[in-house]
Amino acid sequence: MLTVDIEIVALLVSPVHAFEGRPADGPRPDPAAAGTGRVSVRAGLGLVGDRYFDHPAHRNAAVTVFDADVLDRLAAELGLPAVPDPLLTRRNIILRGYPVDELPRGREFSLDSGDGPVRFQAHRPAHPCAWMDTVLAPGAFKALRGHGGVRCVPVTDGTLSVGPAKLLVEG
């Protein structure tokens, strides 16, 4: 078992899918684009209020976890003047301090931001889409391949908040 001190840098619960249509047309308005400081997690369902909550097609992929350090590397690789806003990736839980893309598929992990651990099961990679070239920077889509985060299913109910947290990877 591995325990790591991390930081949850952003949380996104969005009732709409902002990346529909063609990237050249731009994303549709999203009232949740600024993120939130706290989310409620429900086992097997996802994040309360999110577009994928209790969506049958996304049961094993209702929550996406992303490593903010990837954006630091992206900014350096593409020569960007600043690191892109992590909320633009449209990932639900954005953390810093652990290489999320290395979470073992099928394994459980937990996040605890002070209200008790919330367990998740890692399932599949959250592949970036062509929208990344529009919302982050030209070249981001290609640069993020293999580093788009992990799609997960919550195993327990709980609450997560932005700020210091612990990540525990089981087995």
Coordinates of C-alpha atoms in Angstrom, one line a residue:
M1 CA 0.0 0.0 0.0
L2 CA 1.3 3.5 -0.9
T3 CA 0.3 6.7 0.8
V4 CA 1.2 10.0 -0.8
D5 CA 0.6 13.6 0.3
I6 CA -1.0 15.4 -2.6
E7 CA -3.0 18.6 -3.3
I8 CA -6.4 18.6 -4.9
V9 CA -6.0 21.8 -7.0
A10 CA -9.4 21.9 -8.8
L11 CA -12.7 20.1 -8.9
L12 CA -15.2 20.3 -11.7
V13 CA -18.8 19.3 -11.6
S14 CA -20.6 20.3 -14.8
P15 CA -24.2 19.6 -15.8
V16 CA -23.4 20.1 -19.5
H17 CA -20.9 18.7 -22.0
A18 CA -19.1 21.9 -23.2
F19 CA -17.1 20.1 -26.0
E20 CA -19.8 19.3 -28.5
G21 CA -19.7 20.0 -32.2
R22 CA -16.5 21.2 -34.0
P23 CA -13.6 22.7 -32.0
A24 CA -13.4 25.6 -34.5
D25 CA -16.8 26.7 -33.3
G26 CA -15.6 26.9 -29.7
P27 CA -17.0 25.3 -26.5
R28 CA -20.6 25.9 -25.5
P29 CA -21.2 28.0 -22.4
D30 CA -20.8 26.1 -19.1
P31 CA -22.1 27.5 -15.8
A32 CA -19.6 25.3 -13.9
A33 CA -16.5 26.4 -15.8
A34 CA -15.0 28.1 -12.7
G35 CA -15.0 24.8 -10.8
T36 CA -16.1 24.3 -7.2
G37 CA -14.4 24.0 -3.9
R38 CA -16.2 20.8 -2.8
V39 CA -17.9 17.8 -4.4
S40 CA -20.2 15.1 -3.2
V41 CA -19.3 11.6 -4.4
R42 CA -21.8 8.7 -4.6
A43 CA -20.7 5.1 -5.0
G44 CA -21.3 3.7 -8.4
L45 CA -22.9 6.9 -9.6
G46 CA -20.3 9.7 -9.8
L47 CA -20.2 13.3 -8.7
V48 CA -23.5 14.8 -7.7
G49 CA -24.6 17.3 -10.3
D50 CA -22.2 16.2 -13.0
R51 CA -23.3 15.4 -16.5
Y52 CA -22.2 11.7 -16.1
F53 CA -23.8 11.2 -12.7
D54 CA -25.9 8.0 -12.8
H55 CA -25.4 7.8 -16.6
P56 CA -25.5 4.1 -17.6
A57 CA -23.0 4.4 -20.4
H58 CA -20.4 6.0 -18.1
R59 CA -20.8 3.8 -14.9
N60 CA -17.1 2.7 -15.1
A61 CA -16.0 6.1 -16.2
A62 CA -18.1 8.6 -14.3
V63 CA -15.2 10.4 -12.7
T64 CA -12.0 11.6 -14.3
V65 CA -8.8 12.2 -12.3
F66 CA -6.0 14.2 -13.8
D67 CA -2.4 15.2 -12.8
A68 CA -1.9 19.0 -12.9
D69 CA 1.9 18.4 -13.3
V70 CA 1.1 17.3 -16.9
L71 CA 0.1 20.9 -17.7
D72 CA 3.4 22.2 -16.4
R73 CA 5.2 19.8 -18.8
L74 CA 2.8 20.8 -21.6
A75 CA 3.5 24.5 -21.1
A76 CA 7.3 23.9 -21.2
E77 CA 7.1 21.5 -24.2
L78 CA 4.9 23.9 -26.3
G79 CA 6.7 27.1 -25.1
L80 CA 3.5 28.6 -23.6
P81 CA 3.8 31.9 -21.6
A82 CA 1.8 30.4 -18.7
V83 CA 0.5 27.0 -17.6
P84 CA -3.0 26.5 -18.8
D85 CA -5.9 26.5 -16.4
P86 CA -6.5 22.9 -15.3
L87 CA -10.2 23.3 -15.5
L88 CA -10.0 23.6 -19.3
T89 CA -9.1 19.9 -19.5
R90 CA -12.7 19.2 -18.2
R91 CA -11.4 16.6 -15.8
N92 CA -13.4 16.2 -12.5
I93 CA -10.6 15.9 -10.0
I94 CA -7.3 17.6 -10.7
L95 CA -4.5 16.8 -8.3
R96 CA -0.8 17.5 -7.9
G97 CA 1.8 15.2 -6.4
Y98 CA 1.1 11.8 -8.0
P99 CA 1.4 10.6 -11.6
V100 CA -2.3 9.7 -12.1
D101 CA -1.7 8.1 -15.4
E102 CA 0.3 5.4 -13.6
L103 CA -2.6 4.3 -11.4
P104 CA -3.0 0.5 -12.0
R105 CA -6.1 -0.3 -14.0
G106 CA -8.6 -2.2 -11.9
R107 CA -7.0 -1.2 -8.6
E108 CA -8.6 0.8 -6.0
F109 CA -7.3 4.0 -4.6
S110 CA -8.7 6.6 -2.2
L111 CA -8.5 10.3 -1.8
D112 CA -9.0 12.0 1.6
S113 CA -9.2 15.8 1.8
G114 CA -10.2 15.8 5.5
D115 CA -13.7 14.4 5.5
G116 CA -12.6 10.8 5.4
P117 CA -11.4 8.6 2.5
V118 CA -13.4 8.3 -0.7
R119 CA -12.5 5.1 -2.6
F120 CA -12.4 4.8 -6.4
Q121 CA -11.5 2.1 -8.8
A122 CA -9.3 3.1 -11.8
H123 CA -10.6 1.8 -15.1
R124 CA -9.3 3.2 -18.3
P125 CA -7.3 6.1 -19.6
A126 CA -9.1 9.4 -20.2
H127 CA -7.8 10.1 -23.7
P128 CA -7.5 13.7 -24.7
C129 CA -9.6 15.0 -27.6
A130 CA -9.0 17.4 -30.4
W131 CA -10.6 20.1 -28.3
M132 CA -7.4 20.4 -26.4
D133 CA -5.8 22.2 -29.3
T134 CA -8.6 24.8 -29.1
V135 CA -8.9 25.3 -25.4
L136 CA -5.3 24.8 -24.2
A137 CA -2.9 25.5 -27.1
P138 CA -2.2 24.2 -30.6
G139 CA -0.3 21.0 -30.2
A140 CA -1.9 20.1 -26.8
F141 CA -3.9 17.2 -28.2
K142 CA -0.8 15.3 -29.4
A143 CA 1.2 16.3 -26.3
L144 CA -1.4 15.0 -23.9
R145 CA -1.7 11.6 -25.5
G146 CA -1.0 9.0 -22.8
H147 CA -1.3 11.8 -20.1
G148 CA -5.0 12.6 -20.1
G149 CA -5.8 11.1 -16.7
V150 CA -7.8 8.1 -15.6
R151 CA -11.6 7.3 -15.7
C152 CA -12.8 5.9 -12.5
V153 CA -15.9 4.7 -10.7
P154 CA -16.5 5.7 -7.1
V155 CA -16.6 2.7 -4.7
T156 CA -17.8 4.7 -1.6
D157 CA -19.8 7.8 -0.9
G158 CA -18.0 10.9 0.5
T159 CA -16.9 14.4 0.0
L160 CA -13.8 15.9 -1.5
S161 CA -12.5 19.5 -1.2
V162 CA -9.8 21.5 -2.9
G163 CA -6.6 21.7 -0.8
P164 CA -4.2 19.3 0.9
A165 CA -5.1 15.6 0.7
K166 CA -3.8 12.1 0.9
L167 CA -3.9 9.5 -1.9
L168 CA -3.7 5.9 -1.0
V169 CA -3.1 3.3 -3.7
E170 CA -4.1 -0.2 -2.5
G171 CA -2.4 -3.5 -3.2

